[in-house]
PDB file of C-alpha atoms in Angstrom:
ATOM      1  CA  MET A   1     -22.332 -19.135   8.895  1.00 62.00           C
ATOM      2  CA  ALA A   2     -22.425 -15.388   9.089  1.00 77.00           C
ATOM      3  CA  MET A   3     -21.545 -12.479  11.327  1.00 85.00           C
ATOM      4  CA  GLU A   4     -23.254  -9.257  12.389  1.00 89.00           C
ATOM      5  CA  SER A   5     -21.486  -6.049  11.348  1.00 91.00           C
ATOM      6  CA  SER A   6     -21.696  -4.889  14.981  1.00 93.00           C
ATOM      7  CA  GLU A   7     -19.732  -7.983  16.010  1.00 92.00           C
ATOM      8  CA  ILE A   8     -17.026  -7.253  13.427  1.00 93.00           C
ATOM      9  CA  GLU A   9     -16.808  -3.640  14.616  1.00 95.00           C
ATOM     10  CA  HIS A  10     -16.668  -4.774  18.261  1.00 96.00           C
ATOM     11  CA  LEU A  11     -13.818  -7.222  17.629  1.00 95.00           C
ATOM     12  CA  ILE A  12     -11.794  -4.675  15.673  1.00 96.00           C
ATOM     13  CA  LYS A  13     -12.270  -1.976  18.327  1.00 97.00           C
ATOM     14  CA  GLN A  14     -11.376  -4.424  21.080  1.00 96.00           C
ATOM     15  CA  ALA A  15      -7.990  -5.023  19.496  1.00 96.00           C
ATOM     16  CA  ILE A  16      -7.511  -1.534  18.025  1.00 97.00           C
ATOM     17  CA  PRO A  17      -9.184   0.824  20.531  1.00 97.00           C
ATOM     18  CA  ASP A  18      -8.814   4.065  18.555  1.00 97.00           C
ATOM     19  CA  ALA A  19     -10.084   2.498  15.319  1.00 97.00           C
ATOM     20  CA  ARG A  20     -12.818   4.270  13.389  1.00 97.00           C
ATOM     21  CA  VAL A  21     -14.671   1.477  11.584  1.00 97.00           C
ATOM     22  CA  THR A  22     -17.137   1.787   8.689  1.00 96.00           C
ATOM     23  CA  ILE A  23     -18.749  -1.484   7.636  1.00 95.00           C
ATOM     24  CA  GLU A  24     -20.980  -2.182   4.662  1.00 93.00           C
ATOM     25  CA  ASP A  25     -22.871  -5.416   4.121  1.00 90.00           C
ATOM     26  CA  LEU A  26     -22.201  -6.014   0.437  1.00 87.00           C
ATOM     27  CA  ARG A  27     -24.818  -8.677  -0.209  1.00 86.00           C
ATOM     28  CA  GLY A  28     -27.083  -8.655   2.827  1.00 85.00           C
ATOM     29  CA  ASP A  29     -26.100 -12.235   3.643  1.00 84.00           C
ATOM     30  CA  GLY A  30     -23.852 -11.487   6.597  1.00 81.00           C
ATOM     31  CA  ASP A  31     -20.987 -13.154   4.766  1.00 81.00           C
ATOM     32  CA  HIS A  32     -19.665 -10.500   2.415  1.00 85.00           C
ATOM     33  CA  TYR A  33     -18.695  -7.222   4.008  1.00 91.00           C
ATOM     34  CA  SER A  34     -16.473  -4.281   3.189  1.00 93.00           C
ATOM     35  CA  ALA A  35     -14.763  -2.526   6.074  1.00 94.00           C
ATOM     36  CA  TYR A  36     -12.859   0.729   6.168  1.00 96.00           C
ATOM     37  CA  VAL A  37     -10.660   0.989   9.267  1.00 97.00           C
ATOM     38  CA  ILE A  38      -8.794   4.134  10.288  1.00 98.00           C
ATOM     39  CA  SER A  39      -6.315   4.031  13.174  1.00 98.00           C
ATOM     40  CA  ALA A  40      -3.180   5.850  14.269  1.00 97.00           C
ATOM     41  CA  GLU A  41      -1.773   2.407  15.102  1.00 97.00           C
ATOM     42  CA  PHE A  42      -1.385   1.764  11.372  1.00 97.00           C
ATOM     43  CA  GLU A  43       1.183   4.577  11.212  1.00 96.00           C
ATOM     44  CA  GLY A  44       4.412   3.382   9.546  1.00 95.00           C
ATOM     45  CA  LYS A  45       3.005  -0.067   8.762  1.00 95.00           C
ATOM     46  CA  SER A  46       2.709  -1.530   5.269  1.00 91.00           C
ATOM     47  CA  ARG A  47      -0.722  -2.225   3.865  1.00 91.00           C
ATOM     48  CA  VAL A  48      -0.253  -5.962   4.411  1.00 93.00           C
ATOM     49  CA  GLN A  49       0.708  -5.409   8.047  1.00 93.00           C
ATOM     50  CA  GLN A  50      -2.301  -3.154   8.577  1.00 95.00           C
ATOM     51  CA  HIS A  51      -4.654  -5.768   7.157  1.00 94.00           C
ATOM     52  CA  GLN A  52      -2.976  -8.503   9.241  1.00 93.00           C
ATOM     53  CA  MET A  53      -3.682  -6.422  12.360  1.00 95.00           C
ATOM     54  CA  VAL A  54      -7.382  -6.336  11.465  1.00 95.00           C
ATOM     55  CA  TYR A  55      -7.428 -10.070  10.676  1.00 92.00           C
ATOM     56  CA  ARG A  56      -5.800 -10.842  14.030  1.00 92.00           C
ATOM     57  CA  ALA A  57      -8.461  -8.691  15.712  1.00 94.00           C
ATOM     58  CA  LEU A  58     -11.108 -10.911  14.123  1.00 92.00           C
ATOM     59  CA  GLN A  59      -9.626 -13.861  16.013  1.00 86.00           C
ATOM     60  CA  GLY A  60      -9.676 -16.458  13.268  1.00 83.00           C
ATOM     61  CA  LYS A  61     -13.212 -15.623  12.136  1.00 83.00           C
ATOM     62  CA  MET A  62     -11.882 -14.325   8.836  1.00 81.00           C
ATOM     63  CA  GLY A  63     -12.035 -17.096   6.291  1.00 78.00           C
ATOM     64  CA  THR A  64     -14.261 -19.188   8.567  1.00 80.00           C
ATOM     65  CA  ALA A  65     -17.400 -17.462   9.868  1.00 78.00           C
ATOM     66  CA  LEU A  66     -16.692 -14.559   7.569  1.00 82.00           C
ATOM     67  CA  HIS A  67     -16.211 -15.515   3.922  1.00 79.00           C
ATOM     68  CA  ALA A  68     -15.295 -12.188   2.469  1.00 82.00           C
ATOM     69  CA  LEU A  69     -14.174  -8.889   3.961  1.00 88.00           C
ATOM     70  CA  ALA A  70     -13.098  -6.259   1.454  1.00 88.00           C
ATOM     71  CA  LEU A  71     -10.705  -4.334   3.638  1.00 91.00           C
ATOM     72  CA  GLN A  72      -9.333  -0.820   3.338  1.00 92.00           C
ATOM     73  CA  THR A  73      -7.130   0.638   6.036  1.00 95.00           C
ATOM     74  CA  GLY A  74      -5.547   4.018   6.643  1.00 94.00           C
ATOM     75  CA  VAL A  75      -4.229   6.456   9.188  1.00 95.00           C
ATOM     76  CA  PRO A  76      -6.270   9.439  10.419  1.00 93.00           C
ATOM     77  CA  GLU A  77      -6.000  12.641   8.319  1.00 87.00           C
ATOM     78  CA  GLY A  78      -3.045  14.778   9.332  1.00 75.00           C
ATOM     79  CA  ALA A  79      -1.646  11.949  11.439  1.00 59.00           C
TER      80      ALA A  79
ATOM     81  CA  MET B   1       1.925 -34.093   4.182  1.00 56.00           C
ATOM     82  CA  ASP B   2       3.042 -32.643   7.503  1.00 63.00           C
ATOM     83  CA  GLU B   3       3.496 -28.946   8.109  1.00 65.00           C
ATOM     84  CA  ASN B   4       7.206 -28.658   7.402  1.00 90.00           C
ATOM     85  CA  ALA B   5       6.810 -30.560   4.122  1.00 94.00           C
ATOM     86  CA  THR B   6       4.067 -28.112   3.134  1.00 96.00           C
ATOM     87  CA  PHE B   7       6.123 -25.122   4.244  1.00 97.00           C
ATOM     88  CA  ALA B   8       9.126 -26.535   2.321  1.00 97.00           C
ATOM     89  CA  GLN B   9       6.947 -26.908  -0.782  1.00 96.00           C
ATOM     90  CA  ILE B  10       5.678 -23.328  -0.438  1.00 97.00           C
ATOM     91  CA  ARG B  11       9.204 -22.003   0.106  1.00 97.00           C
ATOM     92  CA  ARG B  12      10.452 -23.906  -2.952  1.00 97.00           C
ATOM     93  CA  GLU B  13       7.652 -22.515  -5.154  1.00 98.00           C
ATOM     94  CA  ILE B  14       8.153 -18.902  -4.139  1.00 98.00           C
ATOM     95  CA  GLU B  15      11.933 -19.159  -4.506  1.00 97.00           C
ATOM     96  CA  ASP B  16      11.877 -20.954  -7.862  1.00 97.00           C
ATOM     97  CA  ASN B  17       9.269 -18.697  -9.483  1.00 97.00           C
ATOM     98  CA  PRO B  18       9.490 -14.884  -9.580  1.00 97.00           C
ATOM     99  CA  VAL B  19       5.693 -14.472  -9.368  1.00 98.00           C
ATOM    100  CA  VAL B  20       3.516 -17.081  -7.630  1.00 98.00           C
ATOM    101  CA  LEU B  21      -0.224 -16.938  -7.076  1.00 98.00           C
ATOM    102  CA  PHE B  22      -1.730 -19.408  -4.627  1.00 98.00           C
ATOM    103  CA  MET B  23      -5.326 -19.462  -5.780  1.00 98.00           C
ATOM    104  CA  LYS B  24      -8.562 -21.399  -5.962  1.00 97.00           C
ATOM    105  CA  GLY B  25      -8.688 -23.064  -9.353  1.00 97.00           C
ATOM    106  CA  THR B  26      -6.286 -22.333 -12.213  1.00 96.00           C
ATOM    107  CA  PRO B  27      -5.486 -19.149 -14.141  1.00 96.00           C
ATOM    108  CA  VAL B  28      -7.576 -20.479 -17.027  1.00 95.00           C
ATOM    109  CA  PHE B  29     -10.421 -21.673 -14.731  1.00 95.00           C
ATOM    110  CA  PRO B  30     -10.374 -19.633 -11.511  1.00 95.00           C
ATOM    111  CA  GLN B  31     -12.883 -21.108  -9.052  1.00 94.00           C
ATOM    112  CA  CYS B  32     -13.422 -17.953  -7.033  1.00 91.00           C
ATOM    113  CA  GLY B  33     -14.088 -14.326  -7.892  1.00 92.00           C
ATOM    114  CA  PHE B  34     -11.265 -13.041  -5.752  1.00 92.00           C
ATOM    115  CA  SER B  35      -8.733 -15.361  -7.390  1.00 95.00           C
ATOM    116  CA  ALA B  36     -10.060 -14.387 -10.801  1.00 96.00           C
ATOM    117  CA  ALA B  37      -9.635 -10.684  -9.958  1.00 96.00           C
ATOM    118  CA  VAL B  38      -5.933 -11.162  -9.192  1.00 97.00           C
ATOM    119  CA  VAL B  39      -5.429 -13.280 -12.329  1.00 97.00           C
ATOM    120  CA  HIS B  40      -7.071 -10.444 -14.286  1.00 96.00           C
ATOM    121  CA  ALA B  41      -4.760  -7.796 -12.819  1.00 96.00           C
ATOM    122  CA  LEU B  42      -1.661  -9.886 -13.568  1.00 97.00           C
ATOM    123  CA  SER B  43      -2.842 -10.684 -17.110  1.00 96.00           C
ATOM    124  CA  GLN B  44      -3.627  -7.024 -17.806  1.00 95.00           C
ATOM    125  CA  LEU B  45      -0.011  -6.209 -16.909  1.00 95.00           C
ATOM    126  CA  GLY B  46       1.204  -9.152 -18.994  1.00 96.00           C
ATOM    127  CA  VAL B  47       3.044 -10.661 -16.038  1.00 96.00           C
ATOM    128  CA  LYS B  48       4.122 -14.297 -16.309  1.00 96.00           C
ATOM    129  CA  PHE B  49       3.169 -16.041 -13.064  1.00 97.00           C
ATOM    130  CA  LYS B  50       2.768 -19.530 -11.681  1.00 97.00           C
ATOM    131  CA  GLY B  51      -0.806 -20.244 -10.542  1.00 97.00           C
ATOM    132  CA  ILE B  52      -1.005 -22.928  -7.859  1.00 98.00           C
ATOM    133  CA  ASP B  53      -4.437 -24.393  -7.128  1.00 98.00           C
ATOM    134  CA  VAL B  54      -4.792 -24.885  -3.378  1.00 97.00           C
ATOM    135  CA  LEU B  55      -8.095 -26.703  -3.811  1.00 96.00           C
ATOM    136  CA  VAL B  56      -6.304 -29.853  -4.928  1.00 96.00           C
ATOM    137  CA  ASP B  57      -4.424 -30.211  -1.635  1.00 95.00           C
ATOM    138  CA  PRO B  58      -6.106 -29.311   1.702  1.00 94.00           C
ATOM    139  CA  SER B  59      -2.781 -29.241   3.579  1.00 95.00           C
ATOM    140  CA  LEU B  60      -1.513 -26.681   1.055  1.00 96.00           C
ATOM    141  CA  ARG B  61      -4.716 -24.671   1.439  1.00 95.00           C
ATOM    142  CA  ASP B  62      -4.134 -24.388   5.203  1.00 94.00           C
ATOM    143  CA  GLY B  63      -0.358 -24.260   4.898  1.00 96.00           C
ATOM    144  CA  VAL B  64      -0.316 -21.091   2.788  1.00 96.00           C
ATOM    145  CA  LYS B  65      -2.498 -19.338   5.376  1.00 94.00           C
ATOM    146  CA  GLN B  66      -0.151 -20.211   8.215  1.00 93.00           C
ATOM    147  CA  PHE B  67       2.996 -19.564   6.159  1.00 95.00           C
ATOM    148  CA  SER B  68       2.000 -15.990   5.345  1.00 95.00           C
ATOM    149  CA  GLN B  69      -0.145 -15.356   8.421  1.00 91.00           C
ATOM    150  CA  TRP B  70      -2.953 -14.418   6.034  1.00 93.00           C
ATOM    151  CA  PRO B  71      -6.383 -16.037   6.466  1.00 91.00           C
ATOM    152  CA  THR B  72      -7.601 -16.142   2.901  1.00 92.00           C
ATOM    153  CA  VAL B  73      -6.718 -17.220  -0.617  1.00 94.00           C
ATOM    154  CA  PRO B  74      -5.662 -15.888  -3.181  1.00 96.00           C
ATOM    155  CA  GLN B  75      -2.185 -14.972  -2.035  1.00 98.00           C
ATOM    156  CA  LEU B  76       0.361 -13.299  -4.283  1.00 98.00           C
ATOM    157  CA  TYR B  77       4.137 -13.631  -3.890  1.00 98.00           C
ATOM    158  CA  VAL B  78       6.677 -11.634  -5.900  1.00 97.00           C
ATOM    159  CA  LYS B  79      10.338 -12.633  -5.649  1.00 97.00           C
ATOM    160  CA  GLY B  80       9.627 -14.647  -2.501  1.00 97.00           C
ATOM    161  CA  GLU B  81       7.846 -11.790  -0.726  1.00 95.00           C
ATOM    162  CA  PHE B  82       4.180 -11.911   0.280  1.00 96.00           C
ATOM    163  CA  VAL B  83       2.394  -9.007  -1.474  1.00 96.00           C
ATOM    164  CA  GLY B  84      -1.157  -9.540  -0.295  1.00 96.00           C
ATOM    165  CA  GLY B  85      -4.587 -10.911  -1.100  1.00 94.00           C
ATOM    166  CA  CYS B  86      -7.205  -9.755  -3.565  1.00 93.00           C
ATOM    167  CA  ASP B  87      -7.953  -6.349  -1.989  1.00 91.00           C
ATOM    168  CA  ILE B  88      -4.327  -5.286  -1.765  1.00 94.00           C
ATOM    169  CA  VAL B  89      -3.369  -6.511  -5.243  1.00 96.00           C
ATOM    170  CA  ARG B  90      -6.415  -4.815  -6.775  1.00 93.00           C
ATOM    171  CA  GLU B  91      -5.688  -1.559  -4.899  1.00 92.00           C
ATOM    172  CA  MET B  92      -2.016  -1.689  -5.983  1.00 95.00           C
ATOM    173  CA  TYR B  93      -3.000  -2.491  -9.582  1.00 96.00           C
ATOM    174  CA  GLU B  94      -5.433   0.418  -9.769  1.00 95.00           C
ATOM    175  CA  SER B  95      -2.977   2.876  -8.207  1.00 95.00           C
ATOM    176  CA  GLY B  96      -0.087   1.721 -10.423  1.00 96.00           C
ATOM    177  CA  GLU B  97       1.826   0.570  -7.339  1.00 95.00           C
ATOM    178  CA  LEU B  98       1.847  -3.025  -8.620  1.00 96.00           C
ATOM    179  CA  LYS B  99       3.658  -1.989 -11.793  1.00 95.00           C
ATOM    180  CA  THR B 100       6.195   0.052  -9.800  1.00 96.00           C
ATOM    181  CA  MET B 101       6.842  -2.840  -7.434  1.00 96.00           C
ATOM    182  CA  LEU B 102       7.390  -5.248 -10.342  1.00 96.00           C
ATOM    183  CA  GLU B 103       9.890  -2.819 -11.884  1.00 96.00           C
ATOM    184  CA  GLU B 104      11.710  -2.391  -8.567  1.00 96.00           C
ATOM    185  CA  LYS B 105      11.970  -6.171  -8.187  1.00 96.00           C
ATOM    186  CA  GLY B 106      13.131  -6.623 -11.774  1.00 96.00           C
ATOM    187  CA  VAL B 107      10.136  -8.684 -12.874  1.00 96.00           C
ATOM    188  CA  GLU B 108       9.422  -8.420 -16.596  1.00 90.00           C
ATOM    189  CA  TYR B 109       5.940  -7.609 -17.682  1.00 88.00           C
ATOM    190  CA  ALA B 110       4.497  -6.720 -21.078  1.00 84.00           C
ATOM    191  CA  GLY B 111       1.984  -4.006 -19.974  1.00 63.00           C
TER     192      GLY B 111
END
């Protein structure tokens, strides 16, 4: 099972509208991605909470359709 | 094993052991690259931890994901608190944040 990077980006933006998302397909198999997500909504949240927000946005696809997502999150510069 | 038995088992493990790593495989034979990466970080710091193989018990494998609201394994707990999965632990290890957190929580380490 695999996912398109556009689908990942769409799901994240649906749940986190202001998110700036950069996705890289690590192995070209649609199963191992890295994603860098920037959003003001992460402000004041711990790293774990930020990642949990992204996982919730992926609506259970993480760990099922999507085997690996190397995730990095942050708030916009000067936020 | 029904959910509360699994949750009780998880709670017992993270309360009885200062550092617990729910992982695929064992610290000596990790069965997944991500689990191995966390084992590596902990070993580099010389942290004693309890590795629990979720592959041997499917209800545990699902239970840990619901317990922590985190969809993947490995999962690291320090003093009963969920720290994160492979990405977070690796990021914290590389930035030195992991060492600081261990010190703050009074967990001995040799590194």
